[in-house]
mmCIF file of C-alpha atoms in Angstrom:
data_model
loop_
_atom_site.group_PDB
_atom_site.id
_atom_site.type_symbol
_atom_site.label_atom_id
_atom_site.label_comp_id
_atom_site.label_asym_id
_atom_site.label_seq_id
_atom_site.Cartn_x
_atom_site.Cartn_y
_atom_site.Cartn_z
ATOM 1 C CA MET E 662 86.552 62.091 51.227
ATOM 2 C CA ASN E 663 87.099 62.992 54.889
ATOM 3 C CA TYR E 664 85.245 61.780 57.956
ATOM 4 C CA SER E 665 85.583 62.668 61.625
ATOM 5 C CA ILE E 666 85.587 60.421 64.656
ATOM 6 C CA ARG E 667 84.741 61.787 68.073
ATOM 7 C CA THR E 668 84.177 60.393 71.550
ATOM 8 C CA CYS E 669 80.576 59.180 71.925
ATOM 9 C CA VAL E 670 80.826 56.903 74.968
ATOM 10 C CA VAL E 671 78.036 58.571 76.969
ATOM 11 C CA ILE E 672 75.643 58.210 74.048
ATOM 12 C CA LEU E 673 76.717 54.603 73.627
ATOM 13 C CA PHE E 674 75.665 53.528 77.076
ATOM 14 C CA ILE E 675 72.315 55.265 76.790
ATOM 15 C CA THR E 676 71.215 54.112 73.351
ATOM 16 C CA MET E 677 73.209 50.909 72.833
ATOM 17 C CA THR E 678 73.706 52.132 69.263
ATOM 18 C CA PHE E 679 76.443 54.017 67.497
ATOM 19 C CA PRO E 680 76.367 56.041 64.277
ATOM 20 C CA VAL E 681 78.219 54.480 61.390
ATOM 21 C CA ILE E 682 80.904 56.970 60.454
ATOM 22 C CA GLY E 683 80.132 58.424 57.055
ATOM 23 C CA GLU E 684 76.427 57.640 56.889
ATOM 24 C CA ASN E 685 73.216 57.927 58.904
ATOM 25 C CA LYS E 686 72.604 54.258 59.577
ATOM 26 C CA LYS E 687 72.860 52.766 63.052
ATOM 27 C CA THR E 688 74.193 49.404 64.058
ATOM 28 C CA SER E 689 73.933 47.477 67.312
ATOM 29 C CA ILE E 690 77.115 47.001 69.285
ATOM 30 C CA GLN E 691 78.137 44.942 72.285
ATOM 31 C CA ILE E 692 79.272 46.582 75.522
ATOM 32 C CA ILE E 693 82.102 44.919 77.469
ATOM 33 C CA ASP E 694 81.922 46.037 81.097
ATOM 34 C CA LEU E 695 85.354 46.409 82.727
ATOM 35 C CA THR E 696 84.342 48.614 85.643
ATOM 36 C CA LYS E 697 84.619 45.790 88.194
ATOM 37 C CA LEU E 698 87.980 44.046 87.984
ATOM 38 C CA PRO E 699 88.595 41.178 90.453
ATOM 39 C CA LYS E 700 90.088 42.320 93.756
ATOM 40 C CA ASN E 701 90.868 38.830 94.990
ATOM 41 C CA ASP E 702 92.537 35.855 93.331
ATOM 42 C CA GLN E 703 90.308 34.721 90.475
ATOM 43 C CA GLN E 704 91.352 31.938 88.138
ATOM 44 C CA ILE E 705 89.842 31.091 84.779
ATOM 45 C CA LYS E 706 90.032 27.507 83.603
ATOM 46 C CA MET E 707 90.794 26.781 79.977
ATOM 47 C CA SER E 708 87.929 24.296 79.821
ATOM 48 C CA SER E 709 85.496 27.216 80.061
ATOM 49 C CA PHE E 710 86.319 28.128 76.456
ATOM 50 C CA ALA E 711 88.486 25.284 75.082
ATOM 51 C CA SER E 712 88.038 21.569 74.448
ATOM 52 C CA GLU E 713 91.540 20.235 73.756
ATOM 53 C CA ILE E 714 95.191 21.222 73.475
ATOM 54 C CA ARG E 715 98.213 20.094 71.481
ATOM 55 C CA TYR E 716 101.888 21.033 71.513
ATOM 56 C CA ILE E 717 104.544 21.621 68.865
ATOM 57 C CA SER E 718 108.218 21.612 69.827
ATOM 58 C CA LEU E 719 110.205 23.704 67.375
ATOM 59 C CA GLU E 720 113.536 22.474 66.061
ATOM 60 C CA SER E 721 116.487 24.164 67.765
ATOM 61 C CA ASN E 722 120.165 24.666 67.042
ATOM 62 C CA ASP E 723 122.626 27.543 67.249
ATOM 63 C CA ASN E 724 121.707 28.795 63.760
ATOM 64 C CA ILE E 725 117.932 28.937 64.174
ATOM 65 C CA ILE E 726 117.323 30.268 67.675
ATOM 66 C CA ILE E 727 114.262 32.536 67.785
ATOM 67 C CA GLU E 728 115.030 35.978 69.199
ATOM 68 C CA GLY E 729 112.973 38.121 71.563
ATOM 69 C CA GLY E 730 109.381 39.219 71.128
ATOM 70 C CA PRO E 731 108.236 36.345 68.904
ATOM 71 C CA LYS E 732 104.772 36.079 67.400
ATOM 72 C CA PHE E 733 103.572 32.797 65.933
ATOM 73 C CA PHE E 734 101.160 32.316 63.034
ATOM 74 C CA VAL E 735 100.104 28.700 62.519
ATOM 75 C CA TYR E 736 98.679 27.493 59.206
ATOM 76 C CA ASP E 737 97.651 24.000 58.080
ATOM 77 C CA SER E 738 101.157 22.815 57.265
ATOM 78 C CA LEU E 739 103.444 25.731 58.145
ATOM 79 C CA ILE E 740 104.344 27.999 61.058
ATOM 80 C CA VAL E 741 105.506 31.561 60.482
ATOM 81 C CA VAL E 742 107.529 33.155 63.278
ATOM 82 C CA ARG E 743 108.031 36.886 63.459
ATOM 83 C CA ALA E 744 110.671 37.958 65.994
ATOM 84 C CA HIS E 745 113.311 40.642 66.588
ATOM 85 C CA ARG E 746 115.073 41.117 63.224
ATOM 86 C CA GLN E 747 113.871 37.656 62.138
ATOM 87 C CA ILE E 748 111.284 35.867 60.058
ATOM 88 C CA MET E 749 111.346 32.057 60.063
ATOM 89 C CA VAL E 750 109.204 29.234 58.718
ATOM 90 C CA PHE E 751 108.753 25.864 60.437
ATOM 91 C CA ASP E 752 106.831 22.712 59.604
ATOM 92 C CA ALA E 753 103.516 22.662 61.523
ATOM 93 C CA LYS E 754 103.479 18.903 62.084
ATOM 94 C CA GLU E 755 106.912 18.177 63.556
ATOM 95 C CA GLY E 756 108.242 21.686 64.168
ATOM 96 C CA ARG E 757 111.090 21.180 61.691
ATOM 97 C CA PHE E 758 112.875 24.339 60.547
ATOM 98 C CA ILE E 759 112.332 25.106 56.847
ATOM 99 C CA ARG E 760 113.765 28.511 55.950
ATOM 100 C CA LYS E 761 114.377 32.114 56.887
ATOM 101 C CA ILE E 762 112.458 34.865 55.098
ATOM 102 C CA GLY E 763 114.220 38.065 54.037
ATOM 103 C CA ASP E 764 117.186 39.637 55.791
ATOM 104 C CA PHE E 765 117.599 42.325 58.396
ATOM 105 C CA GLY E 766 119.686 45.189 57.058
ATOM 106 C CA HIS E 767 119.816 48.529 55.277
ATOM 107 C CA GLY E 768 119.782 47.173 51.724
ATOM 108 C CA PRO E 769 116.993 47.824 49.180
ATOM 109 C CA ASN E 770 115.360 44.434 49.764
ATOM 110 C CA GLU E 771 116.186 44.126 53.474
ATOM 111 C CA PHE E 772 113.880 44.919 56.367
ATOM 112 C CA MET E 773 114.042 47.033 59.495
ATOM 113 C CA ASN E 774 111.352 45.156 61.454
ATOM 114 C CA SER E 775 109.483 41.935 60.895
ATOM 115 C CA HIS E 776 105.776 42.642 61.081
ATOM 116 C CA ASN E 777 102.874 40.278 60.455
ATOM 117 C CA SER E 778 101.482 37.285 58.568
ATOM 118 C CA TYR E 779 98.041 36.659 57.082
ATOM 119 C CA LEU E 780 96.157 34.859 54.347
ATOM 120 C CA LYS E 781 95.653 36.977 51.237
ATOM 121 C CA ASP E 782 93.515 35.386 48.531
ATOM 122 C CA GLY E 783 94.211 32.018 50.150
ATOM 123 C CA LYS E 784 97.999 32.445 50.106
ATOM 124 C CA ILE E 785 100.297 33.001 53.085
ATOM 125 C CA ILE E 786 101.761 36.498 53.109
ATOM 126 C CA ILE E 787 104.491 37.697 55.474
ATOM 127 C CA SER E 788 105.025 41.415 55.969
ATOM 128 C CA ALA E 789 107.934 43.548 57.159
ATOM 129 C CA LEU E 790 108.874 47.222 57.282
ATOM 130 C CA GLY E 791 111.798 48.528 55.260
ATOM 131 C CA TRP E 792 114.192 51.268 56.346
ATOM 132 C CA ASP E 793 112.767 53.791 53.904
ATOM 133 C CA PHE E 794 109.287 53.260 55.353
ATOM 134 C CA GLU E 795 108.324 50.680 52.782
ATOM 135 C CA TYR E 796 105.803 48.000 53.560
ATOM 136 C CA ILE E 797 107.161 44.720 52.170
ATOM 137 C CA GLU E 798 105.144 41.583 51.485
ATOM 138 C CA TYR E 799 106.868 38.199 51.053
ATOM 139 C CA THR E 800 105.502 34.871 49.910
ATOM 140 C CA ILE E 801 106.076 31.810 52.065
ATOM 141 C CA ASP E 802 109.035 31.019 49.781
ATOM 142 C CA GLY E 803 110.674 34.345 50.615
ATOM 143 C CA LYS E 804 109.925 36.103 47.328
ATOM 144 C CA ILE E 805 109.024 39.797 47.535
ATOM 145 C CA VAL E 806 105.653 40.256 45.834
ATOM 146 C CA ASN E 807 104.787 43.784 46.927
ATOM 147 C CA LYS E 808 106.504 46.932 48.198
ATOM 148 C CA ILE E 809 104.385 49.888 49.246
ATOM 149 C CA LYS E 810 105.985 53.270 49.783
ATOM 150 C CA THR E 811 104.370 54.816 52.863
ATOM 151 C CA PHE E 812 104.222 58.472 53.840
ATOM 152 C CA ASN E 813 103.798 60.522 57.010
ATOM 153 C CA HIS E 814 105.304 57.623 58.984
ATOM 154 C CA PRO E 815 102.216 55.568 59.972
ATOM 155 C CA ARG E 816 102.268 53.915 63.407
ATOM 156 C CA GLU E 817 100.672 50.706 62.077
ATOM 157 C CA ILE E 818 99.919 49.233 58.654
ATOM 158 C CA ALA E 819 97.485 46.452 57.788
ATOM 159 C CA TRP E 820 96.167 44.878 54.612
ATOM 160 C CA LEU E 821 92.451 45.604 54.238
ATOM 161 C CA THR E 822 91.198 43.939 51.049
ATOM 162 C CA ASP E 823 92.238 43.610 47.405
ATOM 163 C CA GLU E 824 94.785 46.421 46.848
ATOM 164 C CA LEU E 825 93.696 48.470 49.857
ATOM 165 C CA TYR E 826 95.746 48.978 53.041
ATOM 166 C CA ALA E 827 94.981 50.807 56.283
ATOM 167 C CA PHE E 828 97.528 53.273 57.686
ATOM 168 C CA SER E 829 97.082 54.232 61.342
ATOM 169 C CA TYR E 830 98.681 57.382 62.790
ATOM 170 C CA ILE E 831 99.488 58.875 66.173
ATOM 171 C CA LYS E 832 98.706 62.552 66.659
ATOM 172 C CA GLN E 833 101.931 64.162 67.831
ATOM 173 C CA SER E 834 100.512 67.674 68.002
ATOM 174 C CA ASN E 835 97.131 69.388 67.887
ATOM 175 C CA SER E 836 97.857 70.440 64.324
ATOM 176 C CA ASP E 837 97.624 66.764 63.344
ATOM 177 C CA SER E 838 94.145 65.479 62.600
ATOM 178 C CA VAL E 839 94.570 62.268 60.585
ATOM 179 C CA LEU E 840 93.635 59.147 62.519
ATOM 180 C CA LEU E 841 93.531 56.512 59.774
ATOM 181 C CA GLN E 842 93.800 56.381 55.996
ATOM 182 C CA VAL E 843 92.739 53.768 53.479
ATOM 183 C CA TYR E 844 95.379 53.638 50.756
ATOM 184 C CA ASP E 845 95.049 52.190 47.247
ATOM 185 C CA SER E 846 98.412 50.567 46.545
ATOM 186 C CA LYS E 847 97.558 50.021 42.884
ATOM 187 C CA GLY E 848 96.254 53.505 42.151
ATOM 188 C CA LEU E 849 98.884 55.012 44.486
ATOM 189 C CA LYS E 850 96.388 57.284 46.207
ATOM 190 C CA VAL E 851 94.527 57.755 49.470
ATOM 191 C CA LYS E 852 90.943 56.557 49.107
ATOM 192 C CA THR E 853 89.585 57.736 52.472
ATOM 193 C CA THR E 854 90.891 59.770 55.396
ATOM 194 C CA PHE E 855 89.359 59.464 58.857
ATOM 195 C CA LYS E 856 90.105 62.425 61.115
ATOM 196 C CA ASP E 857 90.290 62.885 64.869
ATOM 197 C CA ASP E 858 89.735 66.506 65.899
ATOM 198 C CA ARG E 859 90.116 66.033 69.651
ATOM 199 C CA LYS E 860 92.617 68.268 71.410
ATOM 200 C CA PHE E 861 95.130 67.541 74.155
ATOM 201 C CA LYS E 862 97.690 69.318 76.281
ATOM 202 C CA ASN E 863 100.401 69.662 73.696
ATOM 203 C CA THR E 864 103.931 68.974 74.964
ATOM 204 C CA ASN E 865 107.198 67.806 73.467
ATOM 205 C CA ARG E 866 106.647 64.362 74.929
ATOM 206 C CA PHE E 867 105.896 61.572 72.452
ATOM 207 C CA THR E 868 103.510 58.768 73.379
ATOM 208 C CA TYR E 869 103.738 55.371 71.693
ATOM 209 C CA TYR E 870 100.202 54.414 72.663
ATOM 210 C CA GLY E 871 98.249 54.200 69.429
ATOM 211 C CA ALA E 872 95.894 51.924 67.533
ATOM 212 C CA ASN E 873 96.069 48.163 67.080
ATOM 213 C CA PHE E 874 94.642 46.106 64.216
ATOM 214 C CA HIS E 875 93.196 42.614 64.282
ATOM 215 C CA ARG E 876 91.611 40.435 61.611
ATOM 216 C CA TYR E 877 88.515 38.279 61.911
ATOM 217 C CA ASN E 878 86.311 36.651 59.266
ATOM 218 C CA ASN E 879 88.382 38.195 56.445
ATOM 219 C CA GLN E 880 87.727 41.677 57.806
ATOM 220 C CA LEU E 881 89.955 44.271 59.470
ATOM 221 C CA PHE E 882 89.264 45.886 62.834
ATOM 222 C CA THR E 883 90.986 48.582 64.855
ATOM 223 C CA LYS E 884 90.956 49.947 68.387
ATOM 224 C CA ASP E 885 92.733 53.134 69.383
ATOM 225 C CA CYS E 886 94.236 53.377 72.850
ATOM 226 C CA PHE E 887 92.293 56.582 73.559
ATOM 227 C CA ASN E 888 88.957 55.391 72.209
ATOM 228 C CA ASP E 889 86.799 52.743 73.889
ATOM 229 C CA THR E 890 85.425 51.426 70.601
ATOM 230 C CA VAL E 891 86.487 48.596 68.296
ATOM 231 C CA PHE E 892 85.709 49.571 64.699
ATOM 232 C CA ARG E 893 85.408 47.447 61.576
ATOM 233 C CA ILE E 894 87.182 49.171 58.704
ATOM 234 C CA THR E 895 85.834 49.303 55.160
ATOM 235 C CA GLU E 896 86.969 51.393 52.213
ATOM 236 C CA ARG E 897 84.684 54.272 53.183
ATOM 237 C CA LYS E 898 83.531 53.665 56.752
ATOM 238 C CA MET E 899 84.564 52.793 60.270
ATOM 239 C CA ILE E 900 81.737 50.769 61.800
ATOM 240 C CA PRO E 901 81.580 50.339 65.634
ATOM 241 C CA VAL E 902 81.284 46.742 66.818
ATOM 242 C CA PHE E 903 82.367 46.584 70.481
ATOM 243 C CA VAL E 904 82.759 49.150 73.252
ATOM 244 C CA PHE E 905 84.948 48.593 76.308
ATOM 245 C CA ASN E 906 83.318 50.340 79.268
ATOM 246 C CA SER E 907 86.216 51.263 81.554
ATOM 247 C CA GLY E 908 84.261 53.943 83.387
ATOM 248 C CA ARG E 909 86.517 56.446 85.159
ATOM 249 C CA PHE E 910 89.567 54.396 84.163
ATOM 250 C CA SER E 911 89.174 55.143 80.474
ATOM 251 C CA PRO E 912 92.279 57.147 79.489
ATOM 252 C CA PRO E 913 91.330 60.802 78.887
ATOM 253 C CA TYR E 914 92.444 61.908 75.461
ATOM 254 C CA ASN E 915 92.996 65.529 76.467
ATOM 255 C CA GLU E 916 95.626 64.317 78.969
ATOM 256 C CA LYS E 917 97.336 61.832 76.677
ATOM 257 C CA GLU E 918 100.720 63.584 76.651
ATOM 258 C CA VAL E 919 100.983 64.008 80.426
ATOM 259 C CA LEU E 920 99.005 61.255 82.148
ATOM 260 C CA ASP E 921 100.406 58.351 84.168
ATOM 261 C CA PHE E 922 99.107 55.479 82.071
ATOM 262 C CA THR E 923 99.350 52.928 84.885
ATOM 263 C CA GLU E 924 96.275 54.613 86.426
ATOM 264 C CA TYR E 925 94.124 53.911 83.355
ATOM 265 C CA HIS E 926 93.093 50.891 81.335
ATOM 266 C CA TYR E 927 95.216 49.945 78.348
ATOM 267 C CA ILE E 928 93.588 47.271 76.154
ATOM 268 C CA SER E 929 95.567 45.376 73.525
ATOM 269 C CA GLU E 930 96.264 41.966 71.958
ATOM 270 C CA ILE E 931 92.698 41.517 70.738
ATOM 271 C CA ILE E 932 91.920 38.110 69.212
ATOM 272 C CA GLU E 933 88.456 37.466 67.824
ATOM 273 C CA SER E 934 86.673 34.233 66.929
ATOM 274 C CA ASP E 935 83.047 33.413 66.132
ATOM 275 C CA ASN E 936 82.114 33.124 69.806
ATOM 276 C CA TYR E 937 84.839 34.918 71.755
ATOM 277 C CA LEU E 938 86.860 38.089 71.996
ATOM 278 C CA PHE E 939 90.160 37.648 73.861
ATOM 279 C CA PHE E 940 92.217 40.638 75.009
ATOM 280 C CA VAL E 941 94.713 41.835 77.604
ATOM 281 C CA LEU E 942 93.952 44.715 79.957
ATOM 282 C CA GLN E 943 96.907 46.428 81.631
ATOM 283 C CA PHE E 944 96.190 48.443 84.765
ATOM 284 C CA LYS E 945 98.303 49.508 87.765
ATOM 285 C CA LYS E 946 101.291 47.519 86.429
ATOM 286 C CA LEU E 947 99.243 44.304 86.275
ATOM 287 C CA SER E 948 98.076 42.312 83.249
ATOM 288 C CA TYR E 949 94.499 41.008 83.262
ATOM 289 C CA PHE E 950 93.823 38.242 80.748
ATOM 290 C CA CYS E 951 90.201 38.511 79.646
ATOM 291 C CA TYR E 952 87.730 36.981 77.262
ATOM 292 C CA TYR E 953 84.263 38.065 76.245
ATOM 293 C CA ASP E 954 81.655 35.454 75.328
ATOM 294 C CA LYS E 955 79.596 36.934 72.493
ATOM 295 C CA ARG E 956 76.760 34.451 72.990
ATOM 296 C CA VAL E 957 75.958 35.333 76.601
ATOM 297 C CA ARG E 958 77.439 38.853 76.389
ATOM 298 C CA ARG E 959 79.585 38.368 79.459
ATOM 299 C CA VAL E 960 83.233 39.163 80.144
ATOM 300 C CA PHE E 961 85.517 36.900 82.184
ATOM 301 C CA VAL E 962 88.584 38.467 83.797
ATOM 302 C CA LEU E 963 91.598 36.619 85.164
ATOM 303 C CA SER E 964 93.159 38.270 88.232
ATOM 304 C CA GLY E 965 95.955 40.767 87.626
ATOM 305 C CA LEU E 966 99.237 38.964 87.017
ATOM 306 C CA GLN E 967 102.885 39.957 87.193
ATOM 307 C CA ALA E 968 104.813 36.697 86.804
ATOM 308 C CA GLU E 969 105.766 35.510 83.313
ATOM 309 C CA ASN E 970 104.657 31.904 83.706
ATOM 310 C CA VAL E 971 101.020 32.513 84.592
ATOM 311 C CA GLY E 972 97.868 32.634 82.505
ATOM 312 C CA TYR E 973 94.623 30.690 82.052
ATOM 313 C CA GLU E 974 94.612 27.625 84.300
ATOM 314 C CA ASN E 975 95.330 24.520 82.239
ATOM 315 C CA ASP E 976 92.760 22.028 83.493
ATOM 316 C CA ILE E 977 92.684 20.192 80.162
ATOM 317 C CA ASP E 978 95.920 18.241 80.554
ATOM 318 C CA GLY E 979 97.219 19.714 83.837
ATOM 319 C CA PHE E 980 100.331 21.289 82.307
ATOM 320 C CA VAL E 981 101.567 24.907 82.152
ATOM 321 C CA PRO E 982 99.137 27.871 82.093
ATOM 322 C CA PHE E 983 98.164 29.326 78.742
ATOM 323 C CA ARG E 984 98.456 32.785 77.212
ATOM 324 C CA PRO E 985 96.850 33.212 73.756
ATOM 325 C CA GLN E 986 98.615 35.186 71.049
ATOM 326 C CA THR E 987 96.986 34.454 67.670
ATOM 327 C CA LEU E 988 94.136 32.387 66.209
ATOM 328 C CA ASN E 989 94.542 29.996 63.286
ATOM 329 C CA GLU E 990 92.094 28.903 60.588
ATOM 330 C CA ASN E 991 91.202 25.759 62.550
ATOM 331 C CA ASN E 992 89.729 27.778 65.439
ATOM 332 C CA GLU E 993 92.786 27.117 67.598
ATOM 333 C CA LEU E 994 94.295 29.764 69.831
ATOM 334 C CA VAL E 995 98.079 29.791 69.524
ATOM 335 C CA GLY E 996 100.367 30.522 72.457
ATOM 336 C CA TYR E 997 103.880 29.569 73.450
ATOM 337 C CA VAL E 998 106.001 28.823 76.482
ATOM 338 C CA TYR E 999 109.759 29.240 76.894
ATOM 339 C CA PRO E 1000 111.956 26.294 77.971
ATOM 340 C CA TYR E 1001 112.952 27.991 81.232
ATOM 341 C CA GLN E 1002 109.259 28.385 82.097
ATOM 342 C CA ILE E 1003 108.694 24.681 81.458
ATOM 343 C CA LYS E 1004 111.635 23.672 83.641
ATOM 344 C CA LYS E 1005 110.476 26.026 86.395
ATOM 345 C CA TRP E 1006 106.978 24.544 86.247
ATOM 346 C CA PHE E 1007 108.332 21.000 86.637
ATOM 347 C CA ASP E 1008 110.391 22.079 89.658
ATOM 348 C CA GLU E 1009 107.453 23.828 91.326
ATOM 349 C CA ASN E 1010 104.719 21.285 90.506
ATOM 350 C CA PRO E 1011 106.044 17.753 91.166
ATOM 351 C CA ASP E 1012 102.589 16.355 91.990
ATOM 352 C CA LYS E 1013 101.017 17.680 88.800
ATOM 353 C CA ALA E 1014 104.058 16.635 86.774
ATOM 354 C CA ALA E 1015 103.665 13.030 87.920
ATOM 355 C CA LYS E 1016 100.178 12.920 86.345
ATOM 356 C CA LEU E 1017 101.217 14.201 82.921
ATOM 357 C CA SER E 1018 101.141 12.089 79.788
ATOM 358 C CA PRO E 1019 104.436 10.424 78.769
ATOM 359 C CA GLU E 1020 104.831 12.875 75.881
ATOM 360 C CA LEU E 1021 104.574 15.906 78.128
ATOM 361 C CA LYS E 1022 106.902 14.388 80.716
ATOM 362 C CA LYS E 1023 109.634 14.318 78.045
ATOM 363 C CA LEU E 1024 109.658 18.122 78.087
ATOM 364 C CA ARG E 1025 111.353 18.017 81.487
ATOM 365 C CA THR E 1026 114.640 17.452 79.640
ATOM 366 C CA ILE E 1027 114.263 20.476 77.358
ATOM 367 C CA ASN E 1028 117.354 22.684 77.119
ATOM 368 C CA ASP E 1029 117.235 26.249 78.394
ATOM 369 C CA ASN E 1030 118.404 27.588 75.022
ATOM 370 C CA ASP E 1031 115.897 25.661 72.917
ATOM 371 C CA ASN E 1032 113.173 27.409 70.959
ATOM 372 C CA PRO E 1033 109.734 27.934 72.528
ATOM 373 C CA VAL E 1034 107.114 25.181 72.609
ATOM 374 C CA LEU E 1035 103.824 26.108 70.925
ATOM 375 C CA MET E 1036 100.482 25.472 72.601
ATOM 376 C CA LEU E 1037 97.473 25.136 70.291
ATOM 377 C CA VAL E 1038 94.158 25.315 72.125
ATOM 378 C CA LYS E 1039 90.976 24.279 70.335
ATOM 379 C CA LEU E 1040 88.076 26.643 71.066
ATOM 380 C CA LYS E 1041 84.633 25.306 71.821
ATOM 381 C CA GLU E 1042 82.151 25.749 69.013
#
């Protein structure tokens, strides 16, 4: 069964509804207005969305140093770290190192890239991509429990439900039309194909801007770089939930191979909870940290930032700013800060440092080569 997805932004703003792809029903959506970004310095305090914060210092030694680009997934008793050519597991109470998962390499059971972690039927699953475009799933003990042979080189892969997985693609030429496929890993067949028939100025240039997945409430969602809409994915449908109104700064699909992306909005790193939708908006070489409050239907935008050690103002305990990365099952946003950022903060904020709790003051002696310190921020109910 094939479906098509097309740009419907003008209709969206007029009707406040969006057709469910694949059927005639309509569903209400929420519009997130990004047409007026702050021109002056505008801070957002963590207390506007959070109630408390705790820290986890991860064990460090020469054999367990976390490499670049880490992503942290925090569960009740364990922490999964996905980084460059690495997957590690730490204890969630004391930050003690437990084990490595899998191995980077070209072997049949080795991975090319670490990928993701999620709960599947109540069990922690860790995913990676193999060299022969296999999607590998590990248990928390490091046992391989699933290997899915992919095809057509999907840009992103995500578990949907049961034995179903979503494959997202980037159109490299106008002859391509597949946007997303739902694949049955047990029956070894494509269940549904969603197509994108839009055209663009075809060149030999390849763009890496594609779709991103996020999970919320045991459901899978996706947002494509060149579509303003966040869709919930089911076996047969893509159902619109949110629309980002970027106005004239919405990237034009027909120019996707030739445009200067710094002149348009790029939205990524979406994290969703019951009450909030967090995301990062990149524009004119600046990063705007944003959150949308579902209850009052209002978006809050932190001024564009360039420095690495900035983020939401930490008015809860007065320590380093916060950048969210994932959300755990206890409604805590998870972020991290590098040791050099901590040391720099102490040097630049002596007055604030003097007011910190004794436990936080101990972090002044952290070594530059130590592993990152996790920040777990409890969201308001």
